[in-house]
Coordinates of C-alpha atoms in Angstrom, one line a residue:
M22 CA -9.7 10.5 5.9
L23 CA -9.1 7.5 3.6
K24 CA -10.4 7.4 0.0
I25 CA -9.9 4.3 -2.1
S26 CA -10.8 4.1 -5.8
N27 CA -13.5 1.6 -6.8
D28 CA -11.3 -0.9 -8.5
L29 CA -9.2 -1.5 -5.4
Y30 CA -12.0 -2.7 -3.2
G31 CA -10.5 -6.2 -3.1
F32 CA -7.5 -4.9 -1.3
E33 CA -9.0 -3.5 1.9
N34 CA -7.4 -6.0 4.2
D35 CA -4.0 -5.4 2.7
I36 CA -4.4 -1.6 3.1
N37 CA -5.6 -2.1 6.7
D38 CA -2.6 -4.3 7.5
I39 CA -0.2 -1.4 6.5
L40 CA -2.3 1.2 8.3
H41 CA -2.3 -1.0 11.4
I42 CA 1.5 -1.0 11.5
F43 CA 1.6 2.7 12.0
K44 CA -1.6 3.3 14.0
Q45 CA 0.1 4.4 17.2
Y46 CA 2.1 7.0 15.3
V47 CA -0.5 8.5 12.9
D48 CA -3.9 10.0 13.6
Y49 CA -5.8 8.8 10.6
E50 CA -8.7 11.1 11.3
Q51 CA -6.4 14.1 10.8
T52 CA -4.5 12.9 7.7
D53 CA -5.7 12.7 4.2
I54 CA -4.9 9.4 2.3
E55 CA -6.1 8.8 -1.2
I56 CA -5.4 5.6 -3.1
E57 CA -6.0 5.4 -6.8
N58 CA -5.5 2.7 -9.4
I59 CA -5.4 3.7 -13.0
N60 CA -5.7 0.8 -15.5
L61 CA -4.4 1.6 -18.9
E62 CA -4.3 -0.9 -21.8
N63 CA -1.2 -2.8 -20.8
K64 CA -0.2 -0.8 -17.7
V65 CA -1.3 -0.2 -14.2
N66 CA -0.5 3.1 -12.4
I67 CA -1.0 3.2 -8.6
I68 CA -1.0 6.5 -6.9
V69 CA -1.0 7.0 -3.1
T70 CA -1.5 10.6 -2.0
F71 CA -0.6 11.2 1.6
N72 CA -1.2 14.8 2.9
S73 CA -1.0 16.2 -0.7
K74 CA 2.3 14.4 -1.4
K75 CA 2.0 11.8 -4.2
Y76 CA 3.8 8.4 -4.4
E77 CA 3.4 6.8 -7.8
K78 CA 4.4 3.6 -9.4
S79 CA 3.6 2.0 -12.8
F80 CA 4.1 -1.5 -14.0
D81 CA 3.2 -3.5 -17.1
L82 CA 0.5 -6.1 -17.1
T83 CA 1.5 -9.7 -17.8
G84 CA -1.9 -10.9 -19.0
D85 CA -2.1 -13.5 -16.2
K86 CA -4.9 -12.2 -13.9
L87 CA -3.5 -13.9 -10.8
E88 CA 0.1 -12.5 -11.3
D89 CA -1.3 -9.1 -12.1
K90 CA -3.3 -9.1 -8.9
R91 CA -0.3 -10.1 -6.9
R92 CA 1.8 -7.4 -8.4
T93 CA -0.9 -4.8 -7.8
K94 CA -1.1 -5.9 -4.1
R95 CA 2.6 -5.8 -3.7
V96 CA 3.0 -2.3 -5.2
L97 CA 0.0 -0.9 -3.3
K98 CA 1.3 -2.1 0.0
Y99 CA 4.8 -0.8 -0.8
L100 CA 3.6 2.7 -1.7
L101 CA 1.4 3.0 1.3
Y102 CA 4.3 1.8 3.6
V103 CA 6.8 4.2 2.0
S104 CA 4.4 7.1 2.4
L105 CA 3.7 6.3 6.1
Q106 CA 7.4 5.6 6.7
E107 CA 8.4 9.0 5.3
Y108 CA 5.6 10.8 7.3
T109 CA 6.5 9.2 10.6
T110 CA 10.3 8.9 10.0
L111 CA 10.0 5.3 11.4
S112 CA 11.2 2.2 9.7
M113 CA 9.9 -1.2 10.8
P114 CA 12.5 -4.0 10.9
W115 CA 10.3 -6.2 8.7
G116 CA 9.3 -3.5 6.3
S117 CA 5.8 -3.8 4.7
L118 CA 5.5 -7.6 5.5
T119 CA 2.5 -8.3 7.7
G120 CA 1.0 -11.4 9.4
V121 CA 2.7 -14.3 11.0
R122 CA 4.7 -15.4 8.0
P123 CA 7.4 -12.6 8.3
S124 CA 8.7 -14.4 11.5
K125 CA 9.5 -17.4 9.4
L126 CA 12.0 -15.4 7.5
I127 CA 14.1 -15.1 10.6
Y128 CA 14.5 -18.8 11.2

């Protein structure tokens, strides 16, 4: 079951992109995934709990809302990818990159 904290509701598509990468290897109905975002004064702490194992990363806010949203998105996708990678013992050749743009990196 997937639980997402209230202040991460703008990131559903990004979360689904990462979950989609591993969908043939993970039965999401049988696994517990909880994603939390804890905003402190000048710091953000993102916690991904995957089957009772916690993956946590903190970073400082810059004050620029757009840059802070980009960093939150990047950290969120990275932590979710790392937790699924460790669970499945699989590593995708493009990592946590999704969409059609990663193919441009090859050319």
